[in-house]
CSV table of C-alpha atoms and ligand atoms in Angstrom, one decimal:
chain,number,residue,atom,x,y,z
N,289,MET,CA,126.1,77.2,151.1
N,290,GLN,CA,128.8,79.3,152.8
N,291,GLU,CA,130.3,78.1,156.0
N,292,ASN,CA,129.6,80.4,159.0
N,293,CYS,CA,126.8,82.2,157.2
N,294,ILE,CA,123.7,82.4,159.5
N,295,PHE,CA,121.3,82.8,156.6
N,296,CYS,CA,122.7,79.8,154.7
N,297,LYS,CA,122.1,77.8,157.9
N,298,ILE,CA,118.5,79.1,158.1
N,299,ILE,CA,117.9,78.3,154.5
N,300,ALA,CA,119.3,74.7,155.1
N,301,GLY,CA,117.0,74.4,158.1
N,302,ASP,CA,120.0,74.0,160.5
N,303,ILE,CA,118.9,77.0,162.4
N,304,PRO,CA,115.1,77.4,163.0
N,305,SER,CA,113.1,80.3,161.7
N,306,ALA,CA,109.5,81.3,161.3
N,307,VAL,CA,109.0,80.8,157.6
N,308,VAL,CA,106.6,83.0,155.6
N,309,TYR,CA,107.2,81.8,152.1
N,310,GLU,CA,109.5,79.6,150.1
N,311,ASN,CA,110.2,78.8,146.5
N,312,GLU,CA,113.2,77.5,144.6
N,313,ASP,CA,115.1,80.8,144.7
N,314,PHE,CA,113.9,82.5,148.0
N,315,LYS,CA,113.0,81.9,151.6
N,316,ALA,CA,111.1,84.6,153.5
N,317,ILE,CA,111.2,84.5,157.3
N,318,MET,CA,110.3,86.7,160.2
N,319,ASP,CA,113.2,89.0,161.3
N,320,ILE,CA,114.4,87.9,164.7
N,321,ALA,CA,114.8,91.5,166.0
N,322,PRO,CA,112.1,93.3,164.0
N,323,ALA,CA,111.8,97.1,163.4
N,324,ALA,CA,108.1,96.5,163.6
N,325,ARG,CA,105.7,93.6,164.2
N,326,GLY,CA,105.5,91.6,161.0
N,327,HIS,CA,109.0,92.6,159.7
N,328,VAL,CA,109.9,90.0,157.1
N,329,ILE,CA,113.2,89.3,155.4
N,330,LEU,CA,113.4,87.7,152.0
N,331,LEU,CA,116.6,85.7,151.6
N,332,ALA,CA,118.1,84.6,148.3
N,333,LYS,CA,118.7,80.8,148.6
N,334,LYS,CA,122.0,80.8,146.7
N,335,HIS,CA,124.6,82.5,148.9
N,336,CYS,CA,125.9,85.9,147.7
N,337,ALA,CA,126.9,88.8,149.9
N,338,ASP,CA,125.0,91.6,148.3
N,339,ILE,CA,123.2,93.1,145.3
N,340,TYR,CA,126.5,93.4,143.3
N,341,SER,CA,127.0,89.6,143.3
N,342,LEU,CA,123.4,88.6,142.9
N,343,ASP,CA,122.6,86.4,139.8
N,344,GLU,CA,120.7,88.5,137.2
N,345,ASP,CA,117.9,85.9,136.9
N,346,VAL,CA,117.4,85.8,140.7
N,347,ALA,CA,117.4,89.6,140.8
N,348,ALA,CA,114.8,89.7,138.1
N,349,LYS,CA,112.5,87.4,140.1
N,350,ALA,CA,113.0,89.2,143.5
N,351,LEU,CA,110.5,92.0,143.1
N,352,GLY,CA,107.7,89.7,142.1
N,353,VAL,CA,108.2,87.8,145.3
N,354,VAL,CA,108.5,90.9,147.3
N,355,ARG,CA,105.2,92.2,145.9
N,356,LYS,CA,103.4,89.0,146.8
N,357,ILE,CA,104.7,89.1,150.4
N,358,ALA,CA,104.2,92.9,150.7
N,359,LYS,CA,100.5,92.4,149.9
N,360,ALA,CA,100.1,89.6,152.5
N,361,VAL,CA,102.0,91.6,155.2
N,362,LYS,CA,100.0,94.7,154.6
N,363,GLU,CA,96.7,92.8,154.8
N,364,GLU,CA,97.5,90.7,157.8
N,365,LEU,CA,99.2,93.4,159.9
N,366,LYS,CA,96.7,96.0,158.8
N,367,ALA,CA,99.7,98.3,158.0
N,368,ASP,CA,99.2,101.8,156.9
N,369,GLY,CA,102.4,101.6,154.9
N,370,LEU,CA,105.4,99.4,154.1
N,371,ASN,CA,109.1,100.0,153.5
N,372,ILE,CA,111.2,97.8,151.2
N,373,LEU,CA,114.8,98.0,152.3
N,374,GLN,CA,117.9,96.3,151.1
N,375,ASN,CA,121.3,97.1,152.7
N,376,ASN,CA,124.7,96.6,150.9
N,377,GLY,CA,127.9,97.1,152.9
N,378,GLU,CA,128.5,98.0,156.5
N,379,ALA,CA,128.3,101.7,155.6
N,380,ALA,CA,124.7,101.1,154.5
N,381,GLY,CA,123.8,99.2,157.7
N,382,GLN,CA,124.3,95.6,156.4
N,383,THR,CA,125.0,93.3,159.2
N,384,VAL,CA,124.4,89.9,157.6
N,385,PHE,CA,126.4,89.5,154.4
N,386,HIS,CA,124.0,87.2,152.6
N,387,PHE,CA,121.7,89.0,150.2
N,388,HIS,CA,118.3,89.8,151.7
N,389,ILE,CA,115.4,92.3,151.4
N,390,HIS,CA,113.5,93.8,154.3
N,391,LEU,CA,109.7,94.3,154.3
N,392,ILE,CA,108.8,96.5,157.2
N,393,PRO,CA,105.2,97.3,158.0
N,394,ARG,CA,104.6,100.9,158.9
N,395,TYR,CA,101.9,102.7,160.9
N,396,ASN,CA,100.8,106.3,161.0
N,397,ASP,CA,102.9,108.0,163.7
N,398,ASP,CA,105.0,104.9,164.4
N,399,LYS,CA,108.6,105.5,165.7
N,400,VAL,CA,110.4,103.5,163.0
N,401,ASN,CA,113.2,105.6,161.7
N,402,ILE,CA,114.1,105.2,158.0
N,403,GLY,CA,114.8,108.8,157.0
N,404,TRP,CA,117.5,111.1,155.8
N,405,GLU,CA,118.3,114.7,155.6
N,406,HIS,CA,117.8,116.0,152.0
N,407,LEU,CA,120.8,117.6,150.4
N,408,LYS,CA,120.9,120.0,147.6
N,409,TYR,CA,122.8,119.8,144.3
N,410,ALA,CA,124.8,122.6,142.9
N,411,GLU,CA,123.8,123.8,139.4
N,412,GLY,CA,124.6,121.0,136.9
N,413,GLU,CA,125.9,118.6,139.5
N,414,ALA,CA,123.0,116.1,139.3
N,415,ALA,CA,123.3,116.0,135.5
N,416,LYS,CA,127.1,115.4,135.7
N,417,ILE,CA,126.7,112.5,138.2
N,418,ALA,CA,123.8,111.1,136.1
N,419,SER,CA,125.9,110.9,133.0
N,420,ALA,CA,128.9,109.4,134.9
N,421,ILE,CA,126.7,106.7,136.4
N,422,SER,CA,124.9,106.1,133.1
N,423,ALA,CA,128.2,105.5,131.3
N,424,ARG,CA,128.9,102.6,133.8
N,425,ILE,CA,125.6,100.8,133.3
N,426,ASN,CA,125.9,97.7,131.1
F,656,LIG,P1,120.9,93.8,157.6
F,656,LIG,O1,121.3,94.7,158.8
F,656,LIG,O2,122.1,92.9,157.2
F,656,LIG,O3,120.2,94.4,156.5
F,656,LIG,O4,119.8,92.8,158.2
F,656,LIG,C1,120.0,91.7,158.9
F,656,LIG,C2,118.7,91.3,159.6
F,656,LIG,O5,118.8,89.9,160.0
F,656,LIG,C3,118.5,92.1,160.9
F,656,LIG,O6,117.3,92.8,160.9
F,656,LIG,C4,118.5,91.0,162.0
F,656,LIG,O7,117.6,91.2,163.0
F,656,LIG,C5,118.2,89.7,161.2
F,656,LIG,N1,118.7,88.5,161.8
F,656,LIG,C6,120.0,88.4,162.2
F,656,LIG,N2,120.2,87.1,162.6
F,656,LIG,C7,119.0,86.5,162.5
F,656,LIG,C8,118.6,85.1,162.8
F,656,LIG,O8,119.3,84.3,163.3
F,656,LIG,N3,117.3,84.8,162.5
F,656,LIG,C9,116.4,85.8,161.9
F,656,LIG,N4,115.2,85.4,161.7
F,656,LIG,N5,116.8,87.0,161.6
F,656,LIG,C10,118.1,87.4,161.9
F,657,LIG,ZN1,124.8,82.6,153.1
């Protein structure tokens, strides 16, 4: 547990939250300021700031838990769609520096804005970046 981390306090039960799911590695709660009704955030129990510092075994388990919760959210909220979102760093919109994954139910014609302008690569640029990234993966 990290001092002054709001999610660590929620995980410890020192700050109340509406709990959706809990196991030894994760606690899923309702987001206090949701993008849509039914917006859930899945918190890793062990404090780490972001994806880069997440334990490999916790990372491997995360998608299985997200999948379970996604199905339940979709069914209960009768959502037409669902975004899985995970922000790392201020530039990416992260505001709480304790690893978490958003599950945001979506509806046809809702006003939730998770979009971007599509850029274009110059000839050969994508391949060059791909091989540079590839060389760093271990
Ligand atoms: P981020 O912007 O870091 O990806 O997401 C942080 C999320 O945590 C935001 O959507 C915000 O509404 C939510 N949040 C911040 N403080 C609290 C809190 O005290 N309780 C709950 N349930 N959610 C919180
Ligand atoms: Zn924390």
